Tab-separated table of C-alpha atoms in Angstrom:
chain	number	residue	atom	x	y	z
A	30	LEU	CA	100.584	117.667	56.428
A	31	THR	CA	102.476	117.270	53.082
A	32	ASN	CA	104.842	114.550	54.337
A	33	PRO	CA	103.831	110.934	54.083
A	34	SER	CA	104.509	110.382	57.966
A	35	ALA	CA	102.178	113.133	58.833
A	36	MET	CA	99.535	111.612	56.615
A	37	LYS	CA	99.797	108.088	58.250
A	38	VAL	CA	99.711	109.820	61.725
A	39	LEU	CA	96.506	111.722	60.774
A	40	SER	CA	94.936	108.507	59.318
A	41	ILE	CA	95.761	106.591	62.414
A	42	TYR	CA	94.622	109.214	64.743
A	43	VAL	CA	91.013	109.246	63.178
A	44	HIS	CA	91.010	105.406	63.459
A	45	GLU	CA	91.924	105.446	67.041
A	46	ILE	CA	89.271	108.113	67.830
A	47	GLY	CA	86.776	105.793	66.597
A	48	HIS	CA	87.856	103.195	69.147
A	49	ILE	CA	87.672	105.788	71.992
A	50	ILE	CA	84.125	106.953	70.965
A	51	GLU	CA	83.132	103.446	70.908
A	52	LEU	CA	84.763	102.519	74.134
A	53	ARG	CA	83.017	105.587	75.879
A	54	ARG	CA	79.675	104.618	74.332
A	55	TYR	CA	80.195	101.384	76.397
A	56	GLY	CA	81.180	103.146	79.582
A	57	PHE	CA	84.847	102.512	79.316
A	58	ARG	CA	87.307	105.028	80.569
A	59	THR	CA	90.299	105.573	78.382
A	60	GLY	CA	93.166	107.772	77.755
A	61	ALA	CA	94.443	109.404	74.564
A	62	PRO	CA	96.025	107.100	71.767
A	63	THR	CA	99.789	106.349	72.528
A	64	PHE	CA	101.554	106.341	69.127
A	65	ILE	CA	104.218	103.901	68.561
A	66	PRO	CA	106.585	105.003	65.902
A	67	GLY	CA	106.521	102.835	62.774
A	68	LEU	CA	103.864	100.612	63.882
A	69	GLY	CA	100.598	102.581	64.861
A	70	ALA	CA	98.870	103.465	68.150
A	71	LEU	CA	97.260	101.683	71.078
A	72	ILE	CA	94.490	102.632	73.663
A	73	ARG	CA	95.049	101.750	77.323
A	74	MET	CA	91.728	100.635	78.731
A	75	GLN	CA	91.037	100.573	82.664
A	76	GLN	CA	88.864	97.336	82.597
A	77	PRO	CA	88.442	94.589	80.246
A	78	VAL	CA	85.752	94.276	77.434
A	79	MET	CA	82.998	91.981	78.845
A	80	ASN	CA	81.739	90.152	75.739
A	81	ALA	CA	82.682	89.350	72.118
A	82	ARG	CA	79.918	91.766	70.886
A	83	GLU	CA	81.447	94.582	72.571
A	84	ASP	CA	84.794	93.660	71.535
A	85	ALA	CA	83.703	93.594	67.786
A	86	ASP	CA	81.941	97.008	68.100
A	87	ILE	CA	84.771	98.560	69.689
A	88	GLY	CA	87.318	96.858	67.305
A	89	LEU	CA	85.590	97.556	64.046
A	90	ALA	CA	84.759	101.240	65.020
A	91	GLY	CA	88.310	102.070	64.276
A	92	PRO	CA	88.206	101.039	60.598
A	93	ILE	CA	84.650	102.429	60.280
A	94	TYR	CA	86.067	105.996	61.145
A	95	GLY	CA	88.996	105.403	59.196
A	96	LEU	CA	86.829	104.721	56.179
A	97	GLY	CA	85.030	107.925	56.798
A	98	ALA	CA	88.131	109.877	56.902
A	99	ALA	CA	89.485	108.256	53.750
A	100	LEU	CA	86.022	108.924	51.931
A	101	VAL	CA	86.301	112.781	53.113
A	102	ALA	CA	89.700	112.679	51.666
A	103	LEU	CA	88.746	111.046	48.413
A	104	GLY	CA	85.920	113.579	47.966
A	105	LEU	CA	88.276	116.578	48.637
A	106	TRP	CA	90.903	115.122	46.174
A	107	LEU	CA	87.840	114.824	43.560
A	108	VAL	CA	86.799	118.377	44.003
A	109	THR	CA	90.171	120.138	44.349
A	110	THR	CA	92.670	117.544	42.725
A	111	ALA	CA	95.097	118.270	45.349
A	112	PRO	CA	97.506	115.363	45.551
A	113	ILE	CA	97.517	115.455	49.322
A	114	PHE	CA	93.992	114.409	49.472
A	115	ALA	CA	94.517	111.475	47.127
A	116	ALA	CA	97.542	110.480	49.518
A	117	ILE	CA	95.545	110.630	52.721
A	118	ALA	CA	92.707	108.427	50.987
A	119	GLY	CA	95.149	105.908	50.018
A	120	VAL	CA	97.137	105.589	53.043
A	121	GLY	CA	94.031	105.705	55.005
A	122	ALA	CA	92.488	102.777	53.007
A	123	TRP	CA	95.711	100.683	53.366
A	124	ILE	CA	96.074	101.305	57.218
A	125	ASN	CA	92.533	100.310	57.808
A	126	LEU	CA	92.720	97.222	55.613
A	127	PHE	CA	95.649	96.019	57.365
A	128	ASN	CA	93.862	96.507	60.716
A	129	LEU	CA	91.014	94.254	59.335
A	130	LEU	CA	93.514	91.154	59.564
A	131	PRO	CA	91.637	88.624	61.659
A	132	PHE	CA	94.651	88.004	63.967
A	133	GLY	CA	94.936	88.831	67.876
A	134	SER	CA	94.290	92.336	69.009
A	135	LEU	CA	94.033	93.808	65.380
A	136	ASP	CA	90.462	95.237	64.546
A	137	GLY	CA	89.787	92.180	62.392
A	138	GLY	CA	90.606	89.652	65.044
A	139	ARG	CA	88.238	91.415	67.458
A	140	GLY	CA	85.429	91.495	65.000
A	141	PHE	CA	86.056	87.867	63.969
A	142	ARG	CA	85.872	86.421	67.347
A	143	ALA	CA	82.259	87.310	67.512
A	144	LEU	CA	81.191	85.715	64.136
A	145	SER	CA	79.407	82.193	64.111
A	146	ARG	CA	80.743	79.648	61.514
A	147	HIS	CA	78.452	80.708	58.947
A	148	GLN	CA	79.248	84.478	59.260
A	149	LYS	CA	82.882	83.693	59.172
A	150	LEU	CA	82.491	81.923	55.783
A	151	VAL	CA	80.498	85.124	54.514
A	152	ALA	CA	83.265	87.263	55.590
A	153	THR	CA	85.697	85.081	53.864
A	154	ALA	CA	83.973	85.137	50.707
A	155	CYS	CA	83.732	88.810	50.899
A	156	VAL	CA	87.363	88.954	51.030
A	157	ALA	CA	87.793	86.518	48.265
A	158	VAL	CA	85.544	88.442	45.930
A	159	ALA	CA	87.368	91.751	46.789
A	160	TRP	CA	90.660	89.918	46.015
A	161	TYR	CA	89.263	88.601	42.738
A	162	ILE	CA	88.117	92.196	41.770
A	163	ALA	CA	91.123	94.121	43.130
A	164	ARG	CA	94.050	91.568	43.169
A	165	ASP	CA	95.543	93.454	45.959
A	166	GLY	CA	98.418	91.714	47.881
A	167	MET	CA	96.951	93.067	51.230
A	168	LEU	CA	93.631	90.900	50.233
A	169	VAL	CA	95.725	87.699	49.959
A	170	LEU	CA	96.888	88.382	53.408
A	171	LEU	CA	93.324	88.962	54.621
A	172	LEU	CA	92.234	85.739	52.737
A	173	ILE	CA	94.799	83.776	54.338
A	174	GLY	CA	93.920	85.098	57.887
A	175	CYS	CA	90.328	84.659	57.468
A	176	VAL	CA	90.971	80.894	56.130
A	177	ALA	CA	93.248	80.453	59.067
A	178	GLN	CA	90.633	81.552	61.564
A	179	LEU	CA	87.863	79.530	59.859
A	180	LEU	CA	89.922	76.436	60.169
A	181	SER	CA	91.497	76.981	63.586
A	182	ASN	CA	89.228	78.769	65.908
A	183	LYS	CA	85.886	77.864	67.665
A	184	PRO	CA	83.214	79.936	66.050
A	185	ASN	CA	80.926	81.946	68.480
A	186	GLU	CA	77.923	80.192	68.776
A	187	GLN	CA	75.654	83.049	68.926
A	188	GLY	CA	77.259	85.076	66.116
A	189	TYR	CA	76.958	88.690	65.440
A	190	PRO	CA	75.379	89.708	62.054
A	191	LYS	CA	76.137	93.292	62.739
A	192	ALA	CA	79.873	92.307	62.791
A	193	ALA	CA	79.893	90.217	59.795
A	194	TRP	CA	77.914	93.039	57.823
A	195	PHE	CA	80.458	95.691	58.930
A	196	TYR	CA	83.290	93.479	58.085
A	197	CYS	CA	82.410	92.837	54.632
A	198	PHE	CA	81.102	96.507	54.200
A	199	LEU	CA	84.613	97.599	55.230
A	200	ILE	CA	86.474	95.087	52.966
A	201	PHE	CA	84.536	96.278	49.946
A	202	PHE	CA	84.636	100.151	50.428
A	203	LEU	CA	88.274	100.152	51.574
A	204	THR	CA	89.245	98.033	48.685
A	205	ALA	CA	87.414	100.314	46.426
A	206	ILE	CA	89.222	103.294	47.663
A	207	SER	CA	92.601	101.432	47.185
A	208	MET	CA	91.683	100.699	43.504
A	209	VAL	CA	91.505	104.478	42.884
A	210	ARG	CA	94.125	105.294	40.463
A	211	PHE	CA	95.608	108.551	41.996
A	212	PRO	CA	98.230	110.695	40.370
A	213	ASP	CA	101.792	109.190	39.780
A	214	GLY	CA	103.791	109.253	42.927
A	215	ILE	CA	100.972	109.321	45.257
A	216	LYS	CA	100.448	105.667	46.292
């Protein structure tokens, strides 16, 4: 696991396992993740998700597990100072932030569809604050995506506070990990 490709695959695998666990919790049958070189992975489902709340829970489970893996790697780096753990934490944070883009079948898109207008505004504000603090280009993309979804998509009338909370939680913690200054050549 000392090469960057292996770290990326490990980060994606943990992320996908989060989706599988949540899918099974809802009673869906799934297979193992299918890896697509250079792009990531996908999970084939036997039946469609029934509502926006289920879809949000399933979508956000991947980044939640991905955050957990990044935090474990960050902790191991702090204890051991082994550069490999710093790399896993940094790559994992980036992959999971990317997946929070609120478009299509990306995890952020699945989470955003469950939000009311007010909740979308709160999530957009969270991304704006994270960008203001970190000045990270990925957050600019997230902010553009949030604003586009806010302006173009009909909000979910009922909303889903849990999804809004988790979206903001993930944005802040993944951004915090991405701000860690790892040893030269790691990030």
